[in-house]
Coordinates of C-alpha atoms in Angstrom, one line a residue:
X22 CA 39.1 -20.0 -159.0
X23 CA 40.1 -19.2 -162.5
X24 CA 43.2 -18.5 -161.8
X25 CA 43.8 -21.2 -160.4
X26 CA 42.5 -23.4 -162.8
X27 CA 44.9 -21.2 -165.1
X28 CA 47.9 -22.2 -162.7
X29 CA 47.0 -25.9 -163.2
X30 CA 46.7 -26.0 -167.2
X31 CA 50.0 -24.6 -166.9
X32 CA 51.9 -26.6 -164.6
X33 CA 50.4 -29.4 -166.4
X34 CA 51.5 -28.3 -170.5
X35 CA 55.1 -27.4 -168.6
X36 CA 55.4 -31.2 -167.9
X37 CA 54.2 -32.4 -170.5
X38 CA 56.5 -30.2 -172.9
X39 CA 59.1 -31.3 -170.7
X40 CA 58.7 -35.0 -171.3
X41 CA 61.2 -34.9 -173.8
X42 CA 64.1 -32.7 -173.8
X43 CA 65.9 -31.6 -177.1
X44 CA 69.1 -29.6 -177.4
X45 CA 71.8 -29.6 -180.3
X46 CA 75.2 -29.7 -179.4
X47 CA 78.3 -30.0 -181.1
X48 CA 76.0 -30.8 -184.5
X49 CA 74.6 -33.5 -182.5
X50 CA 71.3 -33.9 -181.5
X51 CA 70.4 -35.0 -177.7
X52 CA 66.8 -36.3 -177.2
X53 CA 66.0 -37.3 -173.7
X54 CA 63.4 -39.0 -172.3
X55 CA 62.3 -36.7 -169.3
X56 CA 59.6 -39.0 -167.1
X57 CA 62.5 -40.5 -164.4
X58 CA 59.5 -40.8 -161.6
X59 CA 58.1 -43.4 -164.5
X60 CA 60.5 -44.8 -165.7
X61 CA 60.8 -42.8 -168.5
X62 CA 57.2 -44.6 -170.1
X63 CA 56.2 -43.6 -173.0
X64 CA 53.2 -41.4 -173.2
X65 CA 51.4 -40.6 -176.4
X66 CA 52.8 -37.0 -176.2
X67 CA 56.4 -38.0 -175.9
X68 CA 56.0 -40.5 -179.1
X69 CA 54.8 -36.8 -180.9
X70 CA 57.4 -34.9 -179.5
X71 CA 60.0 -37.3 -180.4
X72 CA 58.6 -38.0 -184.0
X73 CA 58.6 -34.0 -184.2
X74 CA 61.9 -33.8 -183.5
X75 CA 63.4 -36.2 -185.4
X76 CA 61.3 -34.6 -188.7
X77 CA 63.0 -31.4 -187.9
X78 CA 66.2 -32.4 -187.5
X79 CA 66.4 -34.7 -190.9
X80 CA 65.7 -31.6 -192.4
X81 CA 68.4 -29.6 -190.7
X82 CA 71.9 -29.5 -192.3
X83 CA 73.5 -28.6 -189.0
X84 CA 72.5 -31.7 -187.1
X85 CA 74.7 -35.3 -188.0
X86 CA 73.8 -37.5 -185.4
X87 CA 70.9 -37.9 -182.9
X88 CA 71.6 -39.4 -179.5
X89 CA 68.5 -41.0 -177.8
X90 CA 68.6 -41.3 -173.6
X91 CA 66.6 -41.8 -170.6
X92 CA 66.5 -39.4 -167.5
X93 CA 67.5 -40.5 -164.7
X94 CA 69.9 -43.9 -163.5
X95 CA 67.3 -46.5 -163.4
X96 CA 65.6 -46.4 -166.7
X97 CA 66.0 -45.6 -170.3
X98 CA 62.2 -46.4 -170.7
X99 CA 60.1 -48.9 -168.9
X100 CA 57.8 -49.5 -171.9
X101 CA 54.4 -47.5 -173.0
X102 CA 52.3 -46.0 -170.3
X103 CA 49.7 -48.8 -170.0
X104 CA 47.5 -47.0 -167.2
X105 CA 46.4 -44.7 -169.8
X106 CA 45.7 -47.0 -172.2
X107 CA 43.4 -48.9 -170.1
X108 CA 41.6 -46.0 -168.9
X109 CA 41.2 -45.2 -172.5
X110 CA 39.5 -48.4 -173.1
X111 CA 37.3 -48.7 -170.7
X112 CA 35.8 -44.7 -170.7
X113 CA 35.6 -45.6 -174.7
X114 CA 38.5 -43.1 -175.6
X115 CA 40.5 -43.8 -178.6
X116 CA 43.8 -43.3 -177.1
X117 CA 44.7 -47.0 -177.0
X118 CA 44.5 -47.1 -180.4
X119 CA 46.2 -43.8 -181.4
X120 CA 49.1 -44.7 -179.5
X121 CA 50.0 -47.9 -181.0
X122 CA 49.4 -46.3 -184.6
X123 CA 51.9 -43.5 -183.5
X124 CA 54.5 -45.4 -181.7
X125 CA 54.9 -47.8 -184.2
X126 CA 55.2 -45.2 -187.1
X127 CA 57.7 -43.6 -184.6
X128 CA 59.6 -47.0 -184.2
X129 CA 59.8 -47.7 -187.7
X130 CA 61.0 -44.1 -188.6
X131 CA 64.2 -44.7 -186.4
X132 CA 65.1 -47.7 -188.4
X133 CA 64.4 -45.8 -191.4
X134 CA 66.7 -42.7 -190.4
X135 CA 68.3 -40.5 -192.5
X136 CA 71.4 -39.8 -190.3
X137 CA 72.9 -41.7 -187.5
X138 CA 71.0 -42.5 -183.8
X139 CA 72.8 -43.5 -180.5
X140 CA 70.9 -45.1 -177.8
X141 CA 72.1 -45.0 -174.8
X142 CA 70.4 -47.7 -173.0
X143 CA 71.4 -47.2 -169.2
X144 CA 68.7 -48.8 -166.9
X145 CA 65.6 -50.8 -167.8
X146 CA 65.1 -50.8 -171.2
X147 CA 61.3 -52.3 -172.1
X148 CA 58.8 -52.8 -174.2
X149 CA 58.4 -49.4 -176.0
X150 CA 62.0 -48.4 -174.8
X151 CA 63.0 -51.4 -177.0
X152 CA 60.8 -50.5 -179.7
X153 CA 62.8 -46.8 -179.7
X154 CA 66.7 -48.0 -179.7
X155 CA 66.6 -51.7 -181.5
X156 CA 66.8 -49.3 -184.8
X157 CA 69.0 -47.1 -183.8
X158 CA 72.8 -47.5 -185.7
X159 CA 74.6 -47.6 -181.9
X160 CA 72.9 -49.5 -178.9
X161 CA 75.0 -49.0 -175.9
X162 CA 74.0 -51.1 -173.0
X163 CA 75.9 -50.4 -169.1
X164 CA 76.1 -52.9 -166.1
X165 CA 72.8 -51.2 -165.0
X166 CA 70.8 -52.1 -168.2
X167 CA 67.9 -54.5 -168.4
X168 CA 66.5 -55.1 -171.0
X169 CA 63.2 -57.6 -171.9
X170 CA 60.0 -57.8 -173.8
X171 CA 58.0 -58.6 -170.6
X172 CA 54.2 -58.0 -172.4
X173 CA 52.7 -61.6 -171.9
X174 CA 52.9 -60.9 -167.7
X175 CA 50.0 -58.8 -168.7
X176 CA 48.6 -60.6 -171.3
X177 CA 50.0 -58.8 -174.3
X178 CA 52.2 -59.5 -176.6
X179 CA 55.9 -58.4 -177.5
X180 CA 55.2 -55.9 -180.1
X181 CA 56.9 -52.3 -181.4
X182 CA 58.9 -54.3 -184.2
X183 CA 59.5 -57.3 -181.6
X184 CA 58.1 -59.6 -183.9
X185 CA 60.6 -58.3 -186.5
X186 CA 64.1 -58.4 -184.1
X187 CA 63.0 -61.0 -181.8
X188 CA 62.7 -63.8 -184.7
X189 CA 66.0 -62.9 -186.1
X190 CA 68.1 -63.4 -183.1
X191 CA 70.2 -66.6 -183.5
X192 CA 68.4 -70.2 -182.9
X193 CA 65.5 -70.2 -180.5
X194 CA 66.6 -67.3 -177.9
X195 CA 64.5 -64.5 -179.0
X196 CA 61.6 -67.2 -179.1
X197 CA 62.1 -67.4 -175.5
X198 CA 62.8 -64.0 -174.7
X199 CA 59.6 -62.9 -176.4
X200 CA 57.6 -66.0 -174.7
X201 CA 59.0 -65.9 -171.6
X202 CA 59.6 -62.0 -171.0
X203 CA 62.7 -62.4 -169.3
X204 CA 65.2 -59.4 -168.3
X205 CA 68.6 -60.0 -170.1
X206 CA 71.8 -58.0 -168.9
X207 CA 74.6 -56.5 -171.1
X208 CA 76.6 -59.6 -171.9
X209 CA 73.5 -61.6 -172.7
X210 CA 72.5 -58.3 -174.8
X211 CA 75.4 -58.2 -176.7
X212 CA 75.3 -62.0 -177.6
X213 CA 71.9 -61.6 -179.0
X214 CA 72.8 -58.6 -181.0
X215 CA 70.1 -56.5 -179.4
X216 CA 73.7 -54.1 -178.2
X217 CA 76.4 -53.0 -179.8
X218 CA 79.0 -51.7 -177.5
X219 CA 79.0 -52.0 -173.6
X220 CA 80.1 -49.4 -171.4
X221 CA 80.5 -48.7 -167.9
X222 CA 77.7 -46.2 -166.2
X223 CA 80.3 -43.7 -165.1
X224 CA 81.6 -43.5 -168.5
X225 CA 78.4 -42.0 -170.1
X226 CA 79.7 -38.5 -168.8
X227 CA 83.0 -38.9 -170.8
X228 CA 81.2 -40.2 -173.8
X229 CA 79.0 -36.7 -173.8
X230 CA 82.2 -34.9 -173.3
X231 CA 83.8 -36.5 -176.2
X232 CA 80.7 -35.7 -178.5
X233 CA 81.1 -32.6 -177.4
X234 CA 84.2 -32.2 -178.8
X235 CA 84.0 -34.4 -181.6
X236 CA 85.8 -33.1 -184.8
X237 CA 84.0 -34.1 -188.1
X238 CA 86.2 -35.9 -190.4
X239 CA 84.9 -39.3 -192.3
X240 CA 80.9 -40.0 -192.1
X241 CA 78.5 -39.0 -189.1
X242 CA 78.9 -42.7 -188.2
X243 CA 82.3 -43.7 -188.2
X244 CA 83.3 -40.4 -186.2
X245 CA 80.7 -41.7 -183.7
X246 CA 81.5 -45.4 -183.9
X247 CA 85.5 -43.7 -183.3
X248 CA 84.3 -42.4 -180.2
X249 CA 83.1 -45.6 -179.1
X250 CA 85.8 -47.6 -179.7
X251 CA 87.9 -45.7 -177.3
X252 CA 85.3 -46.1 -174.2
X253 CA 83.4 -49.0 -175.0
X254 CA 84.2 -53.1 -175.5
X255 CA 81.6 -54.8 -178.4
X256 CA 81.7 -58.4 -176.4
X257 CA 81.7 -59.3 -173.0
X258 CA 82.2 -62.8 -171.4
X259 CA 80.1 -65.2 -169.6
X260 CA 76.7 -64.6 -171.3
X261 CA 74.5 -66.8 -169.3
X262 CA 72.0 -67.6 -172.1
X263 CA 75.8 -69.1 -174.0
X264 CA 75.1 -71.9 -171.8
X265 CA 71.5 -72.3 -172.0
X266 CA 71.5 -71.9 -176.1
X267 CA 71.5 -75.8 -176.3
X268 CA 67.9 -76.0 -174.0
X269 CA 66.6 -72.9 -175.4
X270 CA 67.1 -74.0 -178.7
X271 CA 65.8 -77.4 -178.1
X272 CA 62.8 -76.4 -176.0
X273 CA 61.3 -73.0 -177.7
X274 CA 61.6 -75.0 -181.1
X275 CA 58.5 -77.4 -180.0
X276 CA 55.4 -76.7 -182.0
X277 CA 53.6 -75.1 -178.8
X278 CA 53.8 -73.6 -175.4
X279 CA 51.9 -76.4 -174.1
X280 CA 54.4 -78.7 -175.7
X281 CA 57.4 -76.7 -173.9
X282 CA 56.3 -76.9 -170.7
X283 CA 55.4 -80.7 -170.7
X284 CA 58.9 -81.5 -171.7
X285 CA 60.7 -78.9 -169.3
X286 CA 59.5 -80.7 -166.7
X287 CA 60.3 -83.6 -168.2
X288 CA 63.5 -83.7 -170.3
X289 CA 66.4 -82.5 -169.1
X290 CA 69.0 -81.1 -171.8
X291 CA 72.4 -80.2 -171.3
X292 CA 72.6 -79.9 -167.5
X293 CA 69.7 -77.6 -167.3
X294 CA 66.7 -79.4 -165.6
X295 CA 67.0 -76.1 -162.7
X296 CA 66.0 -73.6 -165.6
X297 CA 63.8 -76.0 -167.7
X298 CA 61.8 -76.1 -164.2
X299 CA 62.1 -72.4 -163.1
X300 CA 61.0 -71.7 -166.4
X301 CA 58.3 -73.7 -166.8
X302 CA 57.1 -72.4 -163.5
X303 CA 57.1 -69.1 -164.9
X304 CA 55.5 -70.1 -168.6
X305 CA 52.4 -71.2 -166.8
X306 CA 52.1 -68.1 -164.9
X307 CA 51.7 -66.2 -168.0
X308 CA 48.7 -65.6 -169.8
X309 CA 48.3 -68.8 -172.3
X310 CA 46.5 -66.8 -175.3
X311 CA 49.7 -64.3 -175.2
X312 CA 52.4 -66.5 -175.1
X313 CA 50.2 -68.7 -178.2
X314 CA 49.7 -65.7 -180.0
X315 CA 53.1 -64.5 -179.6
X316 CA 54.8 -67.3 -180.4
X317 CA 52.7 -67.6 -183.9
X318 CA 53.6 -63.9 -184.1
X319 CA 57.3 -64.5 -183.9
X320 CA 57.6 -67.7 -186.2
X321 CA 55.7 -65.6 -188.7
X322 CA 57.5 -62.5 -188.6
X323 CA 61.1 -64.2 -189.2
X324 CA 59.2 -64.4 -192.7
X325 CA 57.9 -60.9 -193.1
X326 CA 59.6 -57.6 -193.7
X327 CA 59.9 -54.7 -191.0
X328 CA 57.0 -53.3 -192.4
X329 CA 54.8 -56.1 -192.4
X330 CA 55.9 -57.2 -189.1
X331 CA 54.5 -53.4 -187.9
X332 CA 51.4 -54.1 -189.7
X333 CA 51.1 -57.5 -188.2
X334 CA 51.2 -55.8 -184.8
X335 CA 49.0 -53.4 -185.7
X336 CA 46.6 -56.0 -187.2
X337 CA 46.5 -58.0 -183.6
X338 CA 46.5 -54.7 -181.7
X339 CA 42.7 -53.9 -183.0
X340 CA 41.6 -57.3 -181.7
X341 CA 43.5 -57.0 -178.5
X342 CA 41.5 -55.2 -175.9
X343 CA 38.2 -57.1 -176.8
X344 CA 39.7 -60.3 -177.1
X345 CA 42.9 -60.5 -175.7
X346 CA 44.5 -60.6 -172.1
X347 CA 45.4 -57.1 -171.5
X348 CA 43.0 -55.5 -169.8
X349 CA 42.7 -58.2 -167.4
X350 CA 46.5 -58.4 -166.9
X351 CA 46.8 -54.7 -165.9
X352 CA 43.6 -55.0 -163.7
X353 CA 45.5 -57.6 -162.0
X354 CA 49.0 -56.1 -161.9
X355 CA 48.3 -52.1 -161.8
X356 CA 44.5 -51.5 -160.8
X357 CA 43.6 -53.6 -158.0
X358 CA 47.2 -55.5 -157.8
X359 CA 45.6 -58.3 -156.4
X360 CA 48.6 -60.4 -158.8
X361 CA 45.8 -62.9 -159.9
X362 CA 44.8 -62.4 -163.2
X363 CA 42.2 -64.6 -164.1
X364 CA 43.4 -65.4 -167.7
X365 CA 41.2 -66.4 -170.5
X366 CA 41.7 -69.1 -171.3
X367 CA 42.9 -69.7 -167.8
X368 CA 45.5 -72.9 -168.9
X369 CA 47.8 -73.8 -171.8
X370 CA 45.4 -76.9 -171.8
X371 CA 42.6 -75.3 -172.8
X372 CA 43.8 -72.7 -175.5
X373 CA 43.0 -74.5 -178.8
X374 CA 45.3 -73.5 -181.7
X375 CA 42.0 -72.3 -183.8
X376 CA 41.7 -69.7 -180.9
X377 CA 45.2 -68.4 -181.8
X378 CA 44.6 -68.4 -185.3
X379 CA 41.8 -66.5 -185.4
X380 CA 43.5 -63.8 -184.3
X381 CA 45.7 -64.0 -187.6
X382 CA 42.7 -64.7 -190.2
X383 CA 42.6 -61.7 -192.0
X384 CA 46.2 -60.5 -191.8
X385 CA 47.0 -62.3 -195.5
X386 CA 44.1 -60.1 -197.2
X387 CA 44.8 -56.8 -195.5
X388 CA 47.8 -55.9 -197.8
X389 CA 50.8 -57.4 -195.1

């Protein structure tokens, strides 16, 4: 029986060391997320690893770029591993808040960097995966990327720095990708400026044979940015959400979520009464207390530093599993999928904007 036990420890602290992958080549350091069967969620031992990692390889003359990837074809990373979480919670762990205190110390050391990060963001690209590449210096999307902020379909809200990069996204679209939680593609990416370069899936294998034999000449970034520009195009045509900007920007500019809905359904703008109704459909399938809180989040954070936008988060993260939607959300959607959250409260109608406050009172006087 021992042994046996033995033979399970280890299986299980071989997986989890192999979560993330690391190898330098070519002075270049590859990080890979390593959990394809999951989508490549984050875990709280892959946000070490990769903080680990990164600390090392600052310190490591050899090293002049980092290159961040997901395992796998169908995912760079799906978001955090919100099973866990919740079990956390409710067997009165303190995982669920560890996590967020290390993933978004993680987050905000990649847009601090000391040396050049390209994320490779083939696949799905959520939640925490968006948190890891949005401060990264090179954000390459493919025709198989989707990317989103999808938290208020389980009664969260769009966190990781999202209140930061969300805001500051031209007019009203990253209001209503953080409210919403709708997948983008790569043009629509790229026209938001959460991408830098596009580039075909069955290109990434050239791209790693270039870095491989990448001669050093000007800085670590523009011999990366170099390497790009003979693969990769910065713009692509057709962004759907070009034609939309006049309804989005007319819509997720009203003074609540309430307020958008009533006039989706009621106001058509610039040829889009099909969306204003598809998306009001799916606004008031969403949990009402996330989308108010998130959309107070967002307007505040287009005021606040990167910093204070993580400590914002934070700040609503310590409230969030006693008062907010979560738990019930992943009840709904993971546990017993029964896909009928009972939100509380259950109707944009009844959430009162001093119930969404609340949730910020404090914030001013904790040193934001």
């Amino acid at each position: 029986m021992t042994a046996q036990v033995s033979s399970q420890e280890t299986t299980a602290m071989d997986a989890m060391q192999n979560e993330v992958l690391a190898e330098v080549r070519n002075h270049i350091g590859h990080l890979t997320l390593n959990r394809p069967a999951g989508l490549n969620a984050l875990t709280l031992n892959m946000v070490r690893r990769l903080q680990n990692q990164l600390n090392a390889w600052a310190e490591d003359s050899q090293v002049n770029a980092v290159v961040l990837r997901g395992a796998g074809e169908k995912a760079f990373c799906a978001g955090g591993d919100i099973r866990s979480l919740y079990d956390s919670y409710k067997n009165g762990d303190t995982l669920h808040e560890d996590f967020f205190v290390e993933e978004y110390a993680l987050d905000l050391a990649i847009h601090n960097y000391c040396k050049p990060v390209l994320a490779l963001m083939d696949g799905f690209v959520l939640g925490g995966g968006m948190g890891l590449v949005q401060g990264a210096d090179m954000r390459v999307v493919t025709e198989r990327s989707r990317l989103a902020m999808p938290e208020v379909g389980i009664g969260y809200f769009p966190d990781v720095g999202g209140s930061y990069f969300l805001p500051r996204i031209p007019g009203e679209l990253g209001i209503y990708l953080g409210v919403s939680g709708v997948q983008i593609r790569a043009a629509d990416a790229l026209y938001c400026g959460l991408a830098d370069w596009y580039l075909e899936s069955d290109k990434l294998g050239s791209l790693d044979e270039q870095l491989d034999h990448l001669e050093w000449h000007d800085s670590p970034l523009k011999d990366l940015q170099g390497v790009l520009a003979k693969l990769a195009v910065q713009q692509l045509p057709d962004a759907p959400l070009i034609a939309l900007r006049p309804a989005i920007d007319h819509f997720f500019a009203l003074p609540d979520v309430a307020s958008m809905v009533e006039q989706m359904r009621e106001v058509t703008v610039a040829d889009s009464h099909a969306w204003a109704t598809a998306t009001a459909d799916l606004l008031e399938s969403r949990s009402p207390l996330a989308m108010g809180v998130t959309l107070e989040m967002l307007r505040r954070g287009r005021k606040l530093s990167l910093e204070q936008c993580f400590a914002l988060e934070l700040h609503l993260d310590r409230q969030w599993f006693e008062r907010g939607d979560l738990i019930e959300g992943v009840r709904a959607l993971l546990i017993d999928k029964d896909k009928q959250p009972r939100w509380n409260p259950p109707t944009l109608q009844a959430l009162h904007a001093e119930h969404v406050e609340s949730f910020f009172t404090g914030f001013e006087q904790s040193g934001s």
